[in-house]
mmCIF file with all atom_site columns, C-alpha atoms in Angstrom:
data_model
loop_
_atom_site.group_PDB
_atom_site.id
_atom_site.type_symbol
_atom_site.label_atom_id
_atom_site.label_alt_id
_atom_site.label_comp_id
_atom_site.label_asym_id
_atom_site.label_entity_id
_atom_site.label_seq_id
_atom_site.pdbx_PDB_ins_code
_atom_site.Cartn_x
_atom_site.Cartn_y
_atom_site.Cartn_z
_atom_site.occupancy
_atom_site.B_iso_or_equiv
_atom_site.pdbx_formal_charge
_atom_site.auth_seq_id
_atom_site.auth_comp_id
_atom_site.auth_asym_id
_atom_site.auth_atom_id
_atom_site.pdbx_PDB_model_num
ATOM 1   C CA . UNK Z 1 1   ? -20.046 -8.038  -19.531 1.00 80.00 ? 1   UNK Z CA 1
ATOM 2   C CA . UNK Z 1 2   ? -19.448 -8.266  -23.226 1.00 90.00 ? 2   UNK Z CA 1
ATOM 3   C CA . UNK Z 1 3   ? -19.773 -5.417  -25.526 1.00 84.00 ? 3   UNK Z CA 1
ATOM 4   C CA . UNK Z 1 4   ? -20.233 -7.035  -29.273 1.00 83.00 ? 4   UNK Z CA 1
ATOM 5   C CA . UNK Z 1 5   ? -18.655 -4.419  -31.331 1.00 83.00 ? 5   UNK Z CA 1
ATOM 6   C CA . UNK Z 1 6   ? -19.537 -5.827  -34.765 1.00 88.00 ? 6   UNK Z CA 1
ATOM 7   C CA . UNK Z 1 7   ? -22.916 -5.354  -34.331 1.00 91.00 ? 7   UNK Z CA 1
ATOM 8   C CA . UNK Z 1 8   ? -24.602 -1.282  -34.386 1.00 95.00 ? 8   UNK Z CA 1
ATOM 9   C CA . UNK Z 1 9   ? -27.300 -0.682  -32.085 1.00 95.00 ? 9   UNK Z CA 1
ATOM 10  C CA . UNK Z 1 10  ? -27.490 2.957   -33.687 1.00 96.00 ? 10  UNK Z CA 1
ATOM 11  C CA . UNK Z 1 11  ? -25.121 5.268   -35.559 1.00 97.00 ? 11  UNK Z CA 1
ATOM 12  C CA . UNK Z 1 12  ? -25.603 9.065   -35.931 1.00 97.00 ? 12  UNK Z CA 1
ATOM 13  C CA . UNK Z 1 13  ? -23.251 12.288  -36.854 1.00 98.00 ? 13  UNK Z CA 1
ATOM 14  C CA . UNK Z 1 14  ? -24.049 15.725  -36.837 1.00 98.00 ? 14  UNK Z CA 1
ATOM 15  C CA . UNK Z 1 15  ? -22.169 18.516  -37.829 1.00 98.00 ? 15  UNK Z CA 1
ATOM 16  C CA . UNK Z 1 16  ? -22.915 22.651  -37.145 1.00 98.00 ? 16  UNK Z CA 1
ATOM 17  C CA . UNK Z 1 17  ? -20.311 25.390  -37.536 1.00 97.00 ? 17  UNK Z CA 1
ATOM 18  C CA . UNK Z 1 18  ? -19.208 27.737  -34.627 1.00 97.00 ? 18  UNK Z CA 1
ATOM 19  C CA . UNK Z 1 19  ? -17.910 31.086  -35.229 1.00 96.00 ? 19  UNK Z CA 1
ATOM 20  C CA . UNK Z 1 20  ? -14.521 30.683  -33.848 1.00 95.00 ? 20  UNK Z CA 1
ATOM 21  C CA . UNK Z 1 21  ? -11.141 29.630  -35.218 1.00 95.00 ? 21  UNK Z CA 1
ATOM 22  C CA . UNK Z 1 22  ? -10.275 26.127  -34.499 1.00 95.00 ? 22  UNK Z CA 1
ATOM 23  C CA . UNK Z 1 23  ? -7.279  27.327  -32.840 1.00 94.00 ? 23  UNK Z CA 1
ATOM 24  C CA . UNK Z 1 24  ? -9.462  28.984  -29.557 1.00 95.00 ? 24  UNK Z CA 1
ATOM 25  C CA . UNK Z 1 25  ? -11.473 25.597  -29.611 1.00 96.00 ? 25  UNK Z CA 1
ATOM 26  C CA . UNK Z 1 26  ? -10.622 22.937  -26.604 1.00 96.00 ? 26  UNK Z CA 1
ATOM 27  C CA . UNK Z 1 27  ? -13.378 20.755  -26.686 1.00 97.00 ? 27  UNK Z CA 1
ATOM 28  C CA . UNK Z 1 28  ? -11.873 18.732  -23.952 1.00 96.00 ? 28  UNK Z CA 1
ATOM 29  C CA . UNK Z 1 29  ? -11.736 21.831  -21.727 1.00 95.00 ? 29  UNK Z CA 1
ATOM 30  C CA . UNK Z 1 30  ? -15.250 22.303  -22.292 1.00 97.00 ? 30  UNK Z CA 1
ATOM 31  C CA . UNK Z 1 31  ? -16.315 18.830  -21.718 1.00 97.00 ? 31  UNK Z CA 1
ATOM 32  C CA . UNK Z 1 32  ? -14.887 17.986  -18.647 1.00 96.00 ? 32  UNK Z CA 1
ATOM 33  C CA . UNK Z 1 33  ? -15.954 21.947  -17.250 1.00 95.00 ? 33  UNK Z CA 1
ATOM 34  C CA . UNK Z 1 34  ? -19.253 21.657  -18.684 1.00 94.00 ? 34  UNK Z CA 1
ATOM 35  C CA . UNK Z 1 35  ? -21.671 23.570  -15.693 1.00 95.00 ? 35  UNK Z CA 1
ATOM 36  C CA . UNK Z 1 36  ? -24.601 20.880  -15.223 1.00 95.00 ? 36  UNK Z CA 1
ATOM 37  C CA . UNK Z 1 37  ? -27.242 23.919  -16.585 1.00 96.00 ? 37  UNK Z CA 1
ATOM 38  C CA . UNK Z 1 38  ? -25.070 24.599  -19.323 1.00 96.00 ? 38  UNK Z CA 1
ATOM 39  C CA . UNK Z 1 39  ? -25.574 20.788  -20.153 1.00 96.00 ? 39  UNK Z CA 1
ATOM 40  C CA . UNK Z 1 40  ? -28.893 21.237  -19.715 1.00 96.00 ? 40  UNK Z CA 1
ATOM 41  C CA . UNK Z 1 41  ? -29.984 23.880  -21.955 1.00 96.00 ? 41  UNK Z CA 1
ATOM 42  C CA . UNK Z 1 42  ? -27.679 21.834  -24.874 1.00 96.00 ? 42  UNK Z CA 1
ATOM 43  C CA . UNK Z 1 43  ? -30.873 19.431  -25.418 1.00 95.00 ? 43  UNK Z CA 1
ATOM 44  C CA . UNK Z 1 44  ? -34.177 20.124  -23.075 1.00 95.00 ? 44  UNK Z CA 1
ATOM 45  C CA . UNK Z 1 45  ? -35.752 18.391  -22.061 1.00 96.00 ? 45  UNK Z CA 1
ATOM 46  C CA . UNK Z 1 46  ? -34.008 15.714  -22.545 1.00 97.00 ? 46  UNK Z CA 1
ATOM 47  C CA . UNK Z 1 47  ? -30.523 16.856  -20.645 1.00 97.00 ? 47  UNK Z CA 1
ATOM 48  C CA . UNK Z 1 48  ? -31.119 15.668  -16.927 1.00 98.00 ? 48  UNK Z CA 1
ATOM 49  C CA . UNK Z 1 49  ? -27.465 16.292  -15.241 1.00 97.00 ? 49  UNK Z CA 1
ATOM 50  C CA . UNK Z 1 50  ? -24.600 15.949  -15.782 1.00 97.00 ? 50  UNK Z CA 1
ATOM 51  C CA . UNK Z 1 51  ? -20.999 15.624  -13.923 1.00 96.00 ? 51  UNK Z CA 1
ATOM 52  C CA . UNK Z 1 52  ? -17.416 15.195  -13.737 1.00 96.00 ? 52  UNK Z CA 1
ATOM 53  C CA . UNK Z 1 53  ? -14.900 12.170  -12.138 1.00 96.00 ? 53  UNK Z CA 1
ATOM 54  C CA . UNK Z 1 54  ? -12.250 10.264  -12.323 1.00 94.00 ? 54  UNK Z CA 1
ATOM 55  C CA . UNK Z 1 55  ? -11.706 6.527   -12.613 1.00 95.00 ? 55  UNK Z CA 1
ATOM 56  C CA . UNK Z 1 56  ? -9.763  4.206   -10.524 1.00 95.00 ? 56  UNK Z CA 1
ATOM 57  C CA . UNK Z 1 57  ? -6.989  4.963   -12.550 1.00 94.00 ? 57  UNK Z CA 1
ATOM 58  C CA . UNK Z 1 58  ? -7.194  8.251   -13.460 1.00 94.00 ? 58  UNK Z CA 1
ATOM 59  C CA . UNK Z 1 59  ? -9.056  8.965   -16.611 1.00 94.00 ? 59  UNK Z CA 1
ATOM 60  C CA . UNK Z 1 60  ? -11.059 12.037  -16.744 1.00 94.00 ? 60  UNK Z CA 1
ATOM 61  C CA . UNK Z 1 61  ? -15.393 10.546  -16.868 1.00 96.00 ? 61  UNK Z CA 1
ATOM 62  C CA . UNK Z 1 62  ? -18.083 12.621  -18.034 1.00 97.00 ? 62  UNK Z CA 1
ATOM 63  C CA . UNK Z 1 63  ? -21.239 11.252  -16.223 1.00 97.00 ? 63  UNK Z CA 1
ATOM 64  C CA . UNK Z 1 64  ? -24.347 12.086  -18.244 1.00 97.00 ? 64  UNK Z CA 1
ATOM 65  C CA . UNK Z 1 65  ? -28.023 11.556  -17.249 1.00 98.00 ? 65  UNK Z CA 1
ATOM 66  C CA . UNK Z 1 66  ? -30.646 12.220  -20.162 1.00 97.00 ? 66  UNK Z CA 1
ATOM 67  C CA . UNK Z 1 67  ? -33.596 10.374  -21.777 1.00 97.00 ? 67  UNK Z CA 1
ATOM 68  C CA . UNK Z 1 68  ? -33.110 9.112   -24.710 1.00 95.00 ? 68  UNK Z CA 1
ATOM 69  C CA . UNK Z 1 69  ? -36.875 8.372   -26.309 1.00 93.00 ? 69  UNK Z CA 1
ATOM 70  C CA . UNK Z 1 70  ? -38.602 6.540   -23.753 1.00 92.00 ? 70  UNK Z CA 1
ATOM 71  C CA . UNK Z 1 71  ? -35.777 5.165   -22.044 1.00 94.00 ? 71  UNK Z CA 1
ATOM 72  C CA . UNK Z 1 72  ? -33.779 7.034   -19.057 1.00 97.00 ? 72  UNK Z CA 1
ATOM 73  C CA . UNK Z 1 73  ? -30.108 6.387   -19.872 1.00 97.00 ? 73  UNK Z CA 1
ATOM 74  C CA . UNK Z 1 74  ? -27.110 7.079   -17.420 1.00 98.00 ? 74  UNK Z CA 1
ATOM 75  C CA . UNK Z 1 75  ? -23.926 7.348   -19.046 1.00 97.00 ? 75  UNK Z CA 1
ATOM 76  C CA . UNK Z 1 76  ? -20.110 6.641   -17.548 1.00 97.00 ? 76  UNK Z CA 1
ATOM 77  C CA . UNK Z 1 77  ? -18.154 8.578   -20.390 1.00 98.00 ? 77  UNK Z CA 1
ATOM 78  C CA . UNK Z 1 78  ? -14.693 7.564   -19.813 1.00 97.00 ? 78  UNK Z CA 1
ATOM 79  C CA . UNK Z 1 79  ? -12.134 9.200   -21.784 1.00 96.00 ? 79  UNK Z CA 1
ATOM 80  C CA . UNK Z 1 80  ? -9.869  7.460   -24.343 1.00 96.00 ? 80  UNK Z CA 1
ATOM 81  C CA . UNK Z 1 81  ? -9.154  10.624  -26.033 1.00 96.00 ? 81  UNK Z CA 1
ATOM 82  C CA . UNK Z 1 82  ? -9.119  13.447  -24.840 1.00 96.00 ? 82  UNK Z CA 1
ATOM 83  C CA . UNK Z 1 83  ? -7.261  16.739  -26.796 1.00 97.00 ? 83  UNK Z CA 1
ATOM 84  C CA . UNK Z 1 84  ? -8.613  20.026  -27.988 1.00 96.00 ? 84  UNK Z CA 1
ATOM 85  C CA . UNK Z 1 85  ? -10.442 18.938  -30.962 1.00 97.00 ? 85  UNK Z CA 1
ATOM 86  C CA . UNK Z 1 86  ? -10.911 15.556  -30.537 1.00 98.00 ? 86  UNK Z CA 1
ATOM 87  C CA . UNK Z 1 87  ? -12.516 13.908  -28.077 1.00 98.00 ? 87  UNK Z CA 1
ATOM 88  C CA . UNK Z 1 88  ? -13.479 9.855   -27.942 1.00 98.00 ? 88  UNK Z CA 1
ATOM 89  C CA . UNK Z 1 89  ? -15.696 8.917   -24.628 1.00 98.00 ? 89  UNK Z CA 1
ATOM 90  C CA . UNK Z 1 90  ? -16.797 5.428   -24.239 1.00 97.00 ? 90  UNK Z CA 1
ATOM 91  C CA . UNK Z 1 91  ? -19.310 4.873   -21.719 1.00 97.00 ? 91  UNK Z CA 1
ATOM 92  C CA . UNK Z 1 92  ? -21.398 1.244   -21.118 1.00 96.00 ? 92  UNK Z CA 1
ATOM 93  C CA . UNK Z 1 93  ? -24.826 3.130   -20.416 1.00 97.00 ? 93  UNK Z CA 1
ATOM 94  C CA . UNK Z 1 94  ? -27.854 1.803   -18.075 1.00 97.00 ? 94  UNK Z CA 1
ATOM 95  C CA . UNK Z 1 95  ? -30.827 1.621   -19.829 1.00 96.00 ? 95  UNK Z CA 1
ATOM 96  C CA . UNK Z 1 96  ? -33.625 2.215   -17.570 1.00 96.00 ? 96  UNK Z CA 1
ATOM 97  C CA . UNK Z 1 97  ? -36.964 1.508   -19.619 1.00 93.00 ? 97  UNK Z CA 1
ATOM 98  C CA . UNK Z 1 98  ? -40.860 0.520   -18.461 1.00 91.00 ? 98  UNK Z CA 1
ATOM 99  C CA . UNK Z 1 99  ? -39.557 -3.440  -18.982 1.00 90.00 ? 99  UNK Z CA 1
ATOM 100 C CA . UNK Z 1 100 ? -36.197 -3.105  -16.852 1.00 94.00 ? 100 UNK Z CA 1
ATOM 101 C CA . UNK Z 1 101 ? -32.903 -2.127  -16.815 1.00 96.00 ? 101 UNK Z CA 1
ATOM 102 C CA . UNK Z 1 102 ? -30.157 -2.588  -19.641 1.00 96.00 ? 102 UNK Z CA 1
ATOM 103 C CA . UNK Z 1 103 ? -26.629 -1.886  -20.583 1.00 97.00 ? 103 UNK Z CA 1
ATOM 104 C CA . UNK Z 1 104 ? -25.352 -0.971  -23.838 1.00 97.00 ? 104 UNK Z CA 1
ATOM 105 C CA . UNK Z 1 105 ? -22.007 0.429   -24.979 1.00 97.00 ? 105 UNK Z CA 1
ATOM 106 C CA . UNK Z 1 106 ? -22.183 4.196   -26.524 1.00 97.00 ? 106 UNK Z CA 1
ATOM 107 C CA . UNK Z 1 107 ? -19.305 5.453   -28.044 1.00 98.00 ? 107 UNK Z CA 1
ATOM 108 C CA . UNK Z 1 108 ? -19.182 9.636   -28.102 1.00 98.00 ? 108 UNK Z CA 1
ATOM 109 C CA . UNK Z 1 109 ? -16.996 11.619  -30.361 1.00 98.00 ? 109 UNK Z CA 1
ATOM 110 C CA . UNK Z 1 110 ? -16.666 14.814  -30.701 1.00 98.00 ? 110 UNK Z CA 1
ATOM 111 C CA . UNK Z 1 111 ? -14.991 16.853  -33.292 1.00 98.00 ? 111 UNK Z CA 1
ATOM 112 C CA . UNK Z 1 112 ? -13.259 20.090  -34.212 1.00 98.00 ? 112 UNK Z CA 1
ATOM 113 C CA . UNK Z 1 113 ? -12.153 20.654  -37.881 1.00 98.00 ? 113 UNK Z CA 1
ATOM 114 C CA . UNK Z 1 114 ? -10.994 24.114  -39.027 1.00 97.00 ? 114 UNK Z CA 1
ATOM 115 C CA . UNK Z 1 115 ? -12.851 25.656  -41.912 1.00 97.00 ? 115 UNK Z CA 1
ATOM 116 C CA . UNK Z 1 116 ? -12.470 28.461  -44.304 1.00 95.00 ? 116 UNK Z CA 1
ATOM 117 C CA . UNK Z 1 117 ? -13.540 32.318  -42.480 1.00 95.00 ? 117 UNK Z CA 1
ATOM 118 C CA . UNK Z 1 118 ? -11.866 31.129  -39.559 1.00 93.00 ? 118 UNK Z CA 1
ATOM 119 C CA . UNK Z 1 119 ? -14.422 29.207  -38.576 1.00 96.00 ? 119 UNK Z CA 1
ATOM 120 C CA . UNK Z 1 120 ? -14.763 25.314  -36.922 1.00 97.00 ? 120 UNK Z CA 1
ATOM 121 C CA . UNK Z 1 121 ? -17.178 22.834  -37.599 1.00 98.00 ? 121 UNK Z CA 1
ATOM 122 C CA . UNK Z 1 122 ? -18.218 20.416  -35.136 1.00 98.00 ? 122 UNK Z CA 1
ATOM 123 C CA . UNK Z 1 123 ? -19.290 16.928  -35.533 1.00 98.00 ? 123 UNK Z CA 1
ATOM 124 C CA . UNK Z 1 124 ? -21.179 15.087  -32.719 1.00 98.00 ? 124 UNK Z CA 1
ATOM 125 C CA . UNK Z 1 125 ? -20.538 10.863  -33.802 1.00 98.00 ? 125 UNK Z CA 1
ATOM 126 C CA . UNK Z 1 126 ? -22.387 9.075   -31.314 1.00 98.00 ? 126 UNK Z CA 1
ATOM 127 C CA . UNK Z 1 127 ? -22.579 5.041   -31.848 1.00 98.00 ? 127 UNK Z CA 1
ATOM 128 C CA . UNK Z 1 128 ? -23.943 2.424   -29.817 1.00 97.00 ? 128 UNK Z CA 1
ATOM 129 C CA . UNK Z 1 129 ? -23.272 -1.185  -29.479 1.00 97.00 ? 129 UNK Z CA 1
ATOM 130 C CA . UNK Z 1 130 ? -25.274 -4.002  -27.559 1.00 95.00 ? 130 UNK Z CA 1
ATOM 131 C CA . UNK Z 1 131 ? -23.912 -5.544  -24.775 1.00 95.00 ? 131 UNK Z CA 1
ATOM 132 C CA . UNK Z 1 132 ? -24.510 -9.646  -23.815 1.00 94.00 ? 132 UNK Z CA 1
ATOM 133 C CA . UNK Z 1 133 ? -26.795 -7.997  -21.236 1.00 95.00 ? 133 UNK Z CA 1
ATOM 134 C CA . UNK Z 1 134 ? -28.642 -6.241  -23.842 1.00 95.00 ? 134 UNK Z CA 1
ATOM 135 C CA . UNK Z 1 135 ? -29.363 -9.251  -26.242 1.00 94.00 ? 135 UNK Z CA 1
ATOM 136 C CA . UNK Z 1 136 ? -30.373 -11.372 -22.853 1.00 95.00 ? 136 UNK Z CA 1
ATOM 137 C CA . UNK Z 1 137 ? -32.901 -8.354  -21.910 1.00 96.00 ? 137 UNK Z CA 1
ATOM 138 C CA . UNK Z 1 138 ? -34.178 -8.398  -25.554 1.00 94.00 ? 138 UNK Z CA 1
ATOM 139 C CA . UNK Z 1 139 ? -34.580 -12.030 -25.652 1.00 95.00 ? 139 UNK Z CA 1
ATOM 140 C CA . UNK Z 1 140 ? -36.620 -12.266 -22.155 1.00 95.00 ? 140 UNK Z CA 1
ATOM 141 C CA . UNK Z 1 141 ? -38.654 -9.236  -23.517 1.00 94.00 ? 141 UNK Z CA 1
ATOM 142 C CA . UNK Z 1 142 ? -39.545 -11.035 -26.805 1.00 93.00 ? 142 UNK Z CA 1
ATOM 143 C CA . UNK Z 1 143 ? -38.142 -8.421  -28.579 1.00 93.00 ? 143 UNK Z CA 1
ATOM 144 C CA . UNK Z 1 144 ? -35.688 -8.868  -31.757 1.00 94.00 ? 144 UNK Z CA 1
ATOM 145 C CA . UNK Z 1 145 ? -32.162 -6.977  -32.202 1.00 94.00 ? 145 UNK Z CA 1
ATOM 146 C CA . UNK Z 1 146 ? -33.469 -5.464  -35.576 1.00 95.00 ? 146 UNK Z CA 1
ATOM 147 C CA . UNK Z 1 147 ? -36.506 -4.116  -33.963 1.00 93.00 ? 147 UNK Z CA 1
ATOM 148 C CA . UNK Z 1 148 ? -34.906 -2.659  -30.571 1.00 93.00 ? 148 UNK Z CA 1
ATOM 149 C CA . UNK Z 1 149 ? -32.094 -1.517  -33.280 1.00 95.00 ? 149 UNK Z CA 1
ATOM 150 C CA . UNK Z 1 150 ? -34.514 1.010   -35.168 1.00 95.00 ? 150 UNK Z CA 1
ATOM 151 C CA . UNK Z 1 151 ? -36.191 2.155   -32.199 1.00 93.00 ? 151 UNK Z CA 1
ATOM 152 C CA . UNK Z 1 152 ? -32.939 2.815   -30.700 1.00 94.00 ? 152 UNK Z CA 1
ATOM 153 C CA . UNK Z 1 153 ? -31.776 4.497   -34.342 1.00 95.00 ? 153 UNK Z CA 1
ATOM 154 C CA . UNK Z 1 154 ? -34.848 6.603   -34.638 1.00 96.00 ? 154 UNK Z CA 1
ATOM 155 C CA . UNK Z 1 155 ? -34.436 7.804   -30.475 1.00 96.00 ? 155 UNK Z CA 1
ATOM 156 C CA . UNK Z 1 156 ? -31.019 8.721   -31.017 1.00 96.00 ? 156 UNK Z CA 1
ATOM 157 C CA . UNK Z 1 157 ? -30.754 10.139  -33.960 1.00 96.00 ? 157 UNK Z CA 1
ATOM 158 C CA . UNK Z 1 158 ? -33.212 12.810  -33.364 1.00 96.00 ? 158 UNK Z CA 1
ATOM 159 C CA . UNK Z 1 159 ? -31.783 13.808  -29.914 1.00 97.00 ? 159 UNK Z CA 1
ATOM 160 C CA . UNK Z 1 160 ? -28.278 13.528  -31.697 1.00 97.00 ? 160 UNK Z CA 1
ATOM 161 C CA . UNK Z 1 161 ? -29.528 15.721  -34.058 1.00 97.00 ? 161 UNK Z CA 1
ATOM 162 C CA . UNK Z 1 162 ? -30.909 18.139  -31.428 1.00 97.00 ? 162 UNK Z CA 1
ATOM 163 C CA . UNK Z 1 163 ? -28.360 18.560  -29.228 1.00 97.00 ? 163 UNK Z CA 1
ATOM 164 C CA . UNK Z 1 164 ? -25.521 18.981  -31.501 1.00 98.00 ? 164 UNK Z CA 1
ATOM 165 C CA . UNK Z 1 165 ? -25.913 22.725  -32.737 1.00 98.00 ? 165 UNK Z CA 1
ATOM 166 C CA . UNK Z 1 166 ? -26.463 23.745  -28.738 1.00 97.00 ? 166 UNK Z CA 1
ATOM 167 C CA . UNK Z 1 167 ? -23.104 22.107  -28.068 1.00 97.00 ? 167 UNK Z CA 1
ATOM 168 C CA . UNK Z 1 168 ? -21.435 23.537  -30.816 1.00 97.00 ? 168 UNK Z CA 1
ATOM 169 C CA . UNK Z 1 169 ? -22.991 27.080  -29.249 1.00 97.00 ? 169 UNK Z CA 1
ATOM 170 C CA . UNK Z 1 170 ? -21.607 26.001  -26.047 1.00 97.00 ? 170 UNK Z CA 1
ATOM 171 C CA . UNK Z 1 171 ? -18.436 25.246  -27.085 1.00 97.00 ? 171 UNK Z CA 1
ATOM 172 C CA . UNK Z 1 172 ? -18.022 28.363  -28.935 1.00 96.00 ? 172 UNK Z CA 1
ATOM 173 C CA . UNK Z 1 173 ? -18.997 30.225  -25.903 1.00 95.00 ? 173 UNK Z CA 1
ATOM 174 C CA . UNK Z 1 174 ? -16.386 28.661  -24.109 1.00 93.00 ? 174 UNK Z CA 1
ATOM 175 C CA . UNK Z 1 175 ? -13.970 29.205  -26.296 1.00 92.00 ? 175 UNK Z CA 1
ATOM 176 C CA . UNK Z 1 176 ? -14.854 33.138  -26.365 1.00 88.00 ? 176 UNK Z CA 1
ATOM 177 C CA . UNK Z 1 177 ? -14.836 33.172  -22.723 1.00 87.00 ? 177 UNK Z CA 1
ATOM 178 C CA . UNK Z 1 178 ? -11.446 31.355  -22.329 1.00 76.00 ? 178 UNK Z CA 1
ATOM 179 C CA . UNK Z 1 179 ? -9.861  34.167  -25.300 1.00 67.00 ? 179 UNK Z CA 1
ATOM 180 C CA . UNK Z 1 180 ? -11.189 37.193  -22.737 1.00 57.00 ? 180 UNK Z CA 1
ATOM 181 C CA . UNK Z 1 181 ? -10.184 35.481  -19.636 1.00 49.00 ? 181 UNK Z CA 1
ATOM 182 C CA . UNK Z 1 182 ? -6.472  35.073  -21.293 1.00 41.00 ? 182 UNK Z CA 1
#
C-alpha cells in the first residue's frame, strides 16, 4: 500500500490549557496507560475502545476504535515519537463506511508546551493522508478526492475539536495522580 503524502485528506489542531506545569506532564505515559473508559469519556460517543501493543519490532501502538462522522475507523497508532511532551503516532486507519472498507494514513500529534502560571498547553495535530487504496475506493464509488476531502475535513475537525479539551483534562489528571503517587 501507498500512502501519498503530498496530498491532505484533512488537517486539524487544537489547543486547550491544563493546569499543571509542563514539567509533571508525560504525555507518552498517559497515552500508552490510557484505561479504555478513560478513552472513552475523552470524546462520547464517538470513543469506542481503545488499547495498547507492541509491533513486531517493538514500538509501543496505541489501537484506537472511534467513529469518525459516518464512518467507523480503527486505528494502528504506531509510535515514531514518543517523549513526555511530544508524541508523533502514525497509524494507516480502516475505514469502515455504508460503501466498504478503506485505508487512509492519519498522522496524530500530540503536544505539551509550557506556558506562563505554570501552566501547559496542549495541542492535538491530527492529519490524514489518502492511501492508493483510498483513491481506488473513491474512484469505484464515483466519488472525487476534493469531495471525500471536505467530508473527511468537516468529520474530523469537529471530533478533533471535541476531544481535545477532554484529553488535555485527562492528561492533567494523570499528571496529578503520578505527582501524589511519587
Amino acid at each position: 500500500m501507498k500512502v501519498l503524502t503530498d496530498l491532505i485528506l484533512s488537517q486539524s489542531a487544537y489547543t486547550a490549557e491544563i493546569d499543571v506545569p509542563i514539567e509533571n506532564i508525560d504525555i507518552s505515559d498517559w497515552l500508552f496507560n490510557l484505561p479504555e473508559a478513560e478513552y472513552q469519556r475523552c470524546c462520547p460517543p464517538d470513543h469506542i475502545a481503545a488499547g495498547v501493543t507492541n509491533t513486531d519490532d517493538g514500538r509501543p501502538m496505541s489501537i484506537n476504535v472511534e467513529m469518525i462522522g459516518t464512518g467507523l475507523v480503527i486505528q494502528h497508532y504506531v509510535a515514531d515519537e514518543a517523549t513526555t511532551t511530544y508524541c508523533r503516532m502514525n497509524s494507516i486507519s480502516d475505514v469502515f463506511t455504508a460503501a466498504g472498507r478503506t485505508q487512509v494514513n492519519v498522522v496524530w500529534e500530540l503536544i505539551a508546551e509550557a506556558i506562563e502560571g505554570g501552566r501547559t498547553r496542549y495541542t492535538n495535530r491530527v492529519t490524514s493522508h489518502p492511501t492508493d487504496a483510498f483513491l481506488g475506493f473513491l474512484a469505484d464509488h464515483g466519488q472525487t478526492f476534493e469531495q471525500a476531502a471536505a467530508a473527511r475535513q468537516a468529520a474530523s475537525g469537529d471530533h478533533n475539536r471535541r476531544e481535545t479539551p477532554l484529553f488535555a483534562a485527562s492528561i492533567g489528571r494523570r499528571a496529578l495522580a503520578r505527582g501524589t503517587a511519587l
